[in-house]
Amino acid sequence: MPRVYLSLGSNIEPERHLRAALDALAAEFGALVLSPVYESEAVGFAGENFLNLVVGIDTELRVGRLAERLRAIEHLNERCRSGEKFAPRTLDIDILTYGDQVGVVDGIALPRDEILKYAFVLRPLADIIPGQRHPVVGQCYRQLAAELDLGRHRLWSVPFDWRPAGTTDAATPD
């Protein structure tokens, strides 16, 4: 079963929408691998800051079917797709990598080009798979993140608590 990495972002009630997305992803795919959450300024338009993270999932869904499921999660979170590309959004979920797939698969370009363009995608990806190599450029994500011009894209780690639905803290002894 391939490991898939997804980029999640929101700047409209971001904590609520990211938690809802994580709940939906965990319900559908089971255990999630989560990066730290980063706050970043809006890129391409003037707007509220975004919260961003990368999530690793394992799935047997084909790329196109997975993209449909992710769009459904966005839709449940009131994602509006009409309007400009760079605009405020409740939830954005993008497939970054799908196993070792390279090229256009089911209409999805893999790996996603935003990995090499934006710190809010590359930094959290490098946090969870620092030694893994980008399948096209061949450099490990740690190295790519170190070389990215962060001056163009300011971001900072922020606290974010999420626990899968139905889990509780371990009971404390009496």
mmCIF file of N, CA, C and O in Angstrom, residues 66-128:
data_model
loop_
_atom_site.group_PDB
_atom_site.id
_atom_site.type_symbol
_atom_site.label_atom_id
_atom_site.label_comp_id
_atom_site.label_asym_id
_atom_site.label_seq_id
_atom_site.Cartn_x
_atom_site.Cartn_y
_atom_site.Cartn_z
ATOM 1 N N LEU A 66 -8.617 8.892 -4.954
ATOM 2 C CA LEU A 66 -8.175 9.613 -3.761
ATOM 3 C C LEU A 66 -8.461 11.105 -3.909
ATOM 4 O O LEU A 66 -8.966 11.744 -2.976
ATOM 5 N N ALA A 67 -8.161 11.663 -5.072
ATOM 6 C CA ALA A 67 -8.429 13.086 -5.311
ATOM 7 C C ALA A 67 -9.920 13.382 -5.143
ATOM 8 O O ALA A 67 -10.292 14.409 -4.557
ATOM 9 N N GLU A 68 -10.783 12.486 -5.606
ATOM 10 C CA GLU A 68 -12.228 12.662 -5.427
ATOM 11 C C GLU A 68 -12.603 12.670 -3.946
ATOM 12 O O GLU A 68 -13.415 13.490 -3.511
ATOM 13 N N ARG A 69 -12.029 11.766 -3.182
ATOM 14 C CA ARG A 69 -12.322 11.701 -1.732
ATOM 15 C C ARG A 69 -11.852 12.981 -1.033
ATOM 16 O O ARG A 69 -12.534 13.505 -0.160
ATOM 17 N N LEU A 70 -10.698 13.490 -1.426
ATOM 18 C CA LEU A 70 -10.187 14.724 -0.819
ATOM 19 C C LEU A 70 -11.078 15.906 -1.176
ATOM 20 O O LEU A 70 -11.345 16.765 -0.326
ATOM 21 N N ARG A 71 -11.557 15.959 -2.417
ATOM 22 C CA ARG A 71 -12.484 17.034 -2.820
ATOM 23 C C ARG A 71 -13.774 16.953 -2.022
ATOM 24 O O ARG A 71 -14.353 17.976 -1.661
ATOM 25 N N ALA A 72 -14.234 15.752 -1.727
ATOM 26 C CA ALA A 72 -15.447 15.586 -0.921
ATOM 27 C C ALA A 72 -15.229 16.121 0.493
ATOM 28 O O ALA A 72 -16.119 16.777 1.062
ATOM 29 N N ILE A 73 -14.047 15.883 1.059
ATOM 30 C CA ILE A 73 -13.736 16.418 2.393
ATOM 31 C C ILE A 73 -13.689 17.939 2.340
ATOM 32 O O ILE A 73 -14.214 18.619 3.219
ATOM 33 N N GLU A 74 -13.082 18.491 1.299
ATOM 34 C CA GLU A 74 -13.071 19.947 1.137
ATOM 35 C C GLU A 74 -14.504 20.476 1.034
ATOM 36 O O GLU A 74 -14.850 21.481 1.664
ATOM 37 N N HIS A 75 -15.324 19.808 0.253
ATOM 38 C CA HIS A 75 -16.719 20.233 0.073
ATOM 39 C C HIS A 75 -17.475 20.217 1.404
ATOM 40 O O HIS A 75 -18.248 21.143 1.696
ATOM 41 N N LEU A 76 -17.264 19.182 2.208
ATOM 42 C CA LEU A 76 -17.915 19.110 3.524
ATOM 43 C C LEU A 76 -17.490 20.268 4.421
ATOM 44 O O LEU A 76 -18.200 20.622 5.362
ATOM 45 N N ASN A 77 -16.338 20.835 4.126
ATOM 46 C CA ASN A 77 -15.827 21.981 4.884
ATOM 47 C C ASN A 77 -16.073 23.289 4.146
ATOM 48 O O ASN A 77 -15.353 24.263 4.346
ATOM 49 N N GLU A 78 -17.074 23.290 3.275
ATOM 50 C CA GLU A 78 -17.556 24.494 2.601
ATOM 51 C C GLU A 78 -16.509 25.149 1.712
ATOM 52 O O GLU A 78 -16.489 26.369 1.558
ATOM 53 N N ARG A 79 -15.655 24.346 1.107
ATOM 54 C CA ARG A 79 -14.661 24.871 0.179
ATOM 55 C C ARG A 79 -15.365 25.404 -1.065
ATOM 56 O O ARG A 79 -16.144 24.702 -1.694
ATOM 57 N N CYS A 80 -15.073 26.634 -1.398
ATOM 58 C CA CYS A 80 -15.638 27.252 -2.595
ATOM 59 C C CYS A 80 -14.563 27.233 -3.679
ATOM 60 O O CYS A 80 -13.483 27.781 -3.499
ATOM 61 N N ARG A 81 -14.862 26.614 -4.804
ATOM 62 C CA ARG A 81 -13.893 26.509 -5.895
ATOM 63 C C ARG A 81 -14.092 27.562 -6.961
ATOM 64 O O ARG A 81 -13.289 27.665 -7.876
ATOM 65 N N SER A 82 -15.169 28.315 -6.875
ATOM 66 C CA SER A 82 -15.350 29.388 -7.859
ATOM 67 C C SER A 82 -14.510 30.581 -7.420
ATOM 68 O O SER A 82 -14.206 30.746 -6.256
ATOM 69 N N GLY A 83 -14.118 31.387 -8.357
ATOM 70 C CA GLY A 83 -13.309 32.558 -8.024
ATOM 71 C C GLY A 83 -11.856 32.350 -8.383
ATOM 72 O O GLY A 83 -11.486 31.457 -9.134
ATOM 73 N N GLU A 84 -11.016 33.180 -7.796
ATOM 74 C CA GLU A 84 -9.594 33.192 -8.134
ATOM 75 C C GLU A 84 -8.827 32.053 -7.471
ATOM 76 O O GLU A 84 -9.221 31.552 -6.421
ATOM 77 N N LYS A 85 -7.716 31.688 -8.103
ATOM 78 C CA LYS A 85 -6.878 30.612 -7.578
ATOM 79 C C LYS A 85 -6.305 30.984 -6.210
ATOM 80 O O LYS A 85 -6.331 30.191 -5.286
ATOM 81 N N PHE A 86 -5.776 32.187 -6.100
ATOM 82 C CA PHE A 86 -5.190 32.635 -4.838
ATOM 83 C C PHE A 86 -6.239 33.453 -4.097
ATOM 84 O O PHE A 86 -6.461 34.624 -4.427
ATOM 85 N N ALA A 87 -6.903 32.822 -3.134
ATOM 86 C CA ALA A 87 -7.986 33.465 -2.402
ATOM 87 C C ALA A 87 -8.136 32.767 -1.052
ATOM 88 O O ALA A 87 -7.621 31.658 -0.859
ATOM 89 N N PRO A 88 -8.828 33.417 -0.122
ATOM 90 C CA PRO A 88 -9.087 32.756 1.162
ATOM 91 C C PRO A 88 -9.822 31.431 0.940
ATOM 92 O O PRO A 88 -10.576 31.281 -0.022
ATOM 93 N N ARG A 89 -9.588 30.485 1.848
ATOM 94 C CA ARG A 89 -10.273 29.199 1.724
ATOM 95 C C ARG A 89 -10.452 28.519 3.069
ATOM 96 O O ARG A 89 -9.607 28.654 3.942
ATOM 97 N N THR A 90 -11.547 27.790 3.153
ATOM 98 C CA THR A 90 -11.818 27.039 4.372
ATOM 99 C C THR A 90 -10.870 25.865 4.486
ATOM 100 O O THR A 90 -10.393 25.555 5.576
ATOM 101 N N LEU A 91 -10.613 25.200 3.353
ATOM 102 C CA LEU A 91 -9.772 24.008 3.385
ATOM 103 C C LEU A 91 -9.226 23.721 1.993
ATOM 104 O O LEU A 91 -9.958 23.768 1.016
ATOM 105 N N ASP A 92 -7.951 23.420 1.948
ATOM 106 C CA ASP A 92 -7.296 23.019 0.715
ATOM 107 C C ASP A 92 -6.517 21.751 1.035
ATOM 108 O O ASP A 92 -5.710 21.743 1.972
ATOM 109 N N ILE A 93 -6.772 20.683 0.293
ATOM 110 C CA ILE A 93 -6.032 19.429 0.461
ATOM 111 C C ILE A 93 -5.467 19.047 -0.896
ATOM 112 O O ILE A 93 -6.214 18.880 -1.860
ATOM 113 N N ASP A 94 -4.152 18.910 -0.965
ATOM 114 C CA ASP A 94 -3.487 18.559 -2.213
ATOM 115 C C ASP A 94 -2.634 17.315 -2.019
ATOM 116 O O ASP A 94 -1.990 17.138 -0.982
ATOM 117 N N ILE A 95 -2.617 16.467 -3.029
ATOM 118 C CA ILE A 95 -1.728 15.304 -3.036
ATOM 119 C C ILE A 95 -0.338 15.798 -3.422
ATOM 120 O O ILE A 95 -0.144 16.341 -4.509
ATOM 121 N N LEU A 96 0.632 15.610 -2.521
ATOM 122 C CA LEU A 96 2.013 16.014 -2.803
ATOM 123 C C LEU A 96 2.776 14.892 -3.484
ATOM 124 O O LEU A 96 3.416 15.109 -4.516
ATOM 125 N N THR A 97 2.753 13.721 -2.872
ATOM 126 C CA THR A 97 3.406 12.549 -3.442
ATOM 127 C C THR A 97 2.492 11.354 -3.246
ATOM 128 O O THR A 97 1.687 11.313 -2.306
ATOM 129 N N TYR A 98 2.634 10.382 -4.120
ATOM 130 C CA TYR A 98 1.861 9.142 -4.052
ATOM 131 C C TYR A 98 2.858 8.016 -4.302
ATOM 132 O O TYR A 98 3.204 7.725 -5.455
ATOM 133 N N GLY A 99 3.358 7.457 -3.200
ATOM 134 C CA GLY A 99 4.413 6.462 -3.335
ATOM 135 C C GLY A 99 5.562 7.040 -4.127
ATOM 136 O O GLY A 99 5.986 8.171 -3.886
ATOM 137 N N ASP A 100 6.021 6.289 -5.112
ATOM 138 C CA ASP A 100 7.116 6.785 -5.944
ATOM 139 C C ASP A 100 6.647 7.188 -7.338
ATOM 140 O O ASP A 100 7.442 7.288 -8.274
ATOM 141 N N GLN A 101 5.349 7.467 -7.472
ATOM 142 C CA GLN A 101 4.782 7.852 -8.764
ATOM 143 C C GLN A 101 5.371 9.178 -9.245
ATOM 144 O O GLN A 101 5.524 10.116 -8.464
ATOM 145 N N VAL A 102 5.684 9.239 -10.533
ATOM 146 C CA VAL A 102 6.185 10.455 -11.175
ATOM 147 C C VAL A 102 5.441 10.617 -12.493
ATOM 148 O O VAL A 102 5.255 9.652 -13.233
ATOM 149 N N GLY A 103 5.002 11.838 -12.759
ATOM 150 C CA GLY A 103 4.300 12.125 -13.996
ATOM 151 C C GLY A 103 2.847 12.475 -13.718
ATOM 152 O O GLY A 103 2.455 12.692 -12.568
ATOM 153 N N VAL A 104 2.062 12.534 -14.756
ATOM 154 C CA VAL A 104 0.643 12.846 -14.602
ATOM 155 C C VAL A 104 -0.109 11.525 -14.476
ATOM 156 O O VAL A 104 -0.063 10.679 -15.373
ATOM 157 N N VAL A 105 -0.763 11.352 -13.331
ATOM 158 C CA VAL A 105 -1.515 10.137 -13.033
ATOM 159 C C VAL A 105 -2.959 10.540 -12.761
ATOM 160 O O VAL A 105 -3.214 11.338 -11.844
ATOM 161 N N ASP A 106 -3.878 10.019 -13.541
ATOM 162 C CA ASP A 106 -5.307 10.351 -13.384
ATOM 163 C C ASP A 106 -5.533 11.863 -13.372
ATOM 164 O O ASP A 106 -6.362 12.373 -12.621
ATOM 165 N N GLY A 107 -4.746 12.577 -14.160
ATOM 166 C CA GLY A 107 -4.888 14.026 -14.250
ATOM 167 C C GLY A 107 -4.190 14.810 -13.152
ATOM 168 O O GLY A 107 -4.260 16.030 -13.117
ATOM 169 N N ILE A 108 -3.482 14.124 -12.262
ATOM 170 C CA ILE A 108 -2.782 14.763 -11.140
ATOM 171 C C ILE A 108 -1.280 14.692 -11.409
ATOM 172 O O ILE A 108 -0.736 13.602 -11.629
ATOM 173 N N ALA A 109 -0.597 15.848 -11.369
ATOM 174 C CA ALA A 109 0.858 15.884 -11.559
ATOM 175 C C ALA A 109 1.548 15.468 -10.267
ATOM 176 O O ALA A 109 1.300 16.049 -9.202
ATOM 177 N N LEU A 110 2.409 14.441 -10.372
ATOM 178 C CA LEU A 110 3.141 13.924 -9.208
ATOM 179 C C LEU A 110 4.632 13.916 -9.496
ATOM 180 O O LEU A 110 5.027 13.532 -10.600
ATOM 181 N N PRO A 111 5.454 14.307 -8.537
ATOM 182 C CA PRO A 111 5.068 14.964 -7.295
ATOM 183 C C PRO A 111 4.569 16.392 -7.579
ATOM 184 O O PRO A 111 4.883 16.974 -8.619
ATOM 185 N N ARG A 112 3.810 16.934 -6.658
ATOM 186 C CA ARG A 112 3.239 18.271 -6.851
ATOM 187 C C ARG A 112 4.357 19.305 -6.899
ATOM 188 O O ARG A 112 5.266 19.297 -6.066
ATOM 189 N N ASP A 113 4.307 20.206 -7.871
ATOM 190 C CA ASP A 113 5.383 21.186 -8.052
ATOM 191 C C ASP A 113 5.499 22.168 -6.894
ATOM 192 O O ASP A 113 6.552 22.756 -6.682
ATOM 193 N N GLU A 114 4.448 22.342 -6.120
ATOM 194 C CA GLU A 114 4.488 23.277 -4.986
ATOM 195 C C GLU A 114 5.488 22.855 -3.916
ATOM 196 O O GLU A 114 5.903 23.679 -3.109
ATOM 197 N N ILE A 115 5.880 21.593 -3.903
ATOM 198 C CA ILE A 115 6.885 21.136 -2.938
ATOM 199 C C ILE A 115 8.151 21.981 -3.069
ATOM 200 O O ILE A 115 8.753 22.364 -2.063
ATOM 201 N N LEU A 116 8.542 22.274 -4.288
ATOM 202 C CA LEU A 116 9.796 22.991 -4.529
ATOM 203 C C LEU A 116 9.622 24.507 -4.545
ATOM 204 O O LEU A 116 10.608 25.229 -4.638
ATOM 205 N N LYS A 117 8.383 24.989 -4.441
ATOM 206 C CA LYS A 117 8.116 26.416 -4.548
ATOM 207 C C LYS A 117 7.818 27.106 -3.226
ATOM 208 O O LYS A 117 8.138 28.282 -3.071
ATOM 209 N N TYR A 118 7.154 26.416 -2.320
ATOM 210 C CA TYR A 118 6.601 27.094 -1.144
ATOM 211 C C TYR A 118 7.087 26.469 0.158
ATOM 212 O O TYR A 118 6.962 25.254 0.366
ATOM 213 N N ALA A 119 7.591 27.317 1.038
ATOM 214 C CA ALA A 119 8.066 26.859 2.339
ATOM 215 C C ALA A 119 6.947 26.212 3.144
ATOM 216 O O ALA A 119 7.187 25.263 3.889
ATOM 217 N N PHE A 120 5.709 26.691 3.009
ATOM 218 C CA PHE A 120 4.612 26.131 3.804
ATOM 219 C C PHE A 120 4.239 24.713 3.357
ATOM 220 O O PHE A 120 3.501 24.020 4.059
ATOM 221 N N VAL A 121 4.780 24.255 2.226
ATOM 222 C CA VAL A 121 4.617 22.866 1.796
ATOM 223 C C VAL A 121 5.891 22.080 2.110
ATOM 224 O O VAL A 121 5.846 21.008 2.718
ATOM 225 N N LEU A 122 7.032 22.611 1.715
ATOM 226 C CA LEU A 122 8.295 21.894 1.864
ATOM 227 C C LEU A 122 8.716 21.725 3.320
ATOM 228 O O LEU A 122 9.160 20.638 3.714
ATOM 229 N N ARG A 123 8.606 22.753 4.128
ATOM 230 C CA ARG A 123 9.081 22.661 5.523
ATOM 231 C C ARG A 123 8.369 21.549 6.299
ATOM 232 O O ARG A 123 9.032 20.705 6.909
ATOM 233 N N PRO A 124 7.023 21.489 6.296
ATOM 234 C CA PRO A 124 6.388 20.395 7.040
ATOM 235 C C PRO A 124 6.663 19.016 6.421
ATOM 236 O O PRO A 124 6.771 18.023 7.151
ATOM 237 N N LEU A 125 6.826 18.947 5.104
ATOM 238 C CA LEU A 125 7.177 17.676 4.478
ATOM 239 C C LEU A 125 8.560 17.233 4.936
ATOM 240 O O LEU A 125 8.770 16.066 5.293
ATOM 241 N N ALA A 126 9.493 18.167 4.978
ATOM 242 C CA ALA A 126 10.850 17.858 5.442
ATOM 243 C C ALA A 126 10.863 17.468 6.915
ATOM 244 O O ALA A 126 11.721 16.701 7.342
ATOM 245 N N ASP A 127 9.926 17.977 7.685
ATOM 246 C CA ASP A 127 9.855 17.614 9.103
ATOM 247 C C ASP A 127 9.521 16.142 9.298
ATOM 248 O O ASP A 127 10.003 15.524 10.251
ATOM 249 N N ILE A 128 8.664 15.577 8.434
ATOM 250 C CA ILE A 128 8.249 14.192 8.673
ATOM 251 C C ILE A 128 9.000 13.161 7.833
ATOM 252 O O ILE A 128 9.052 12.002 8.212
#
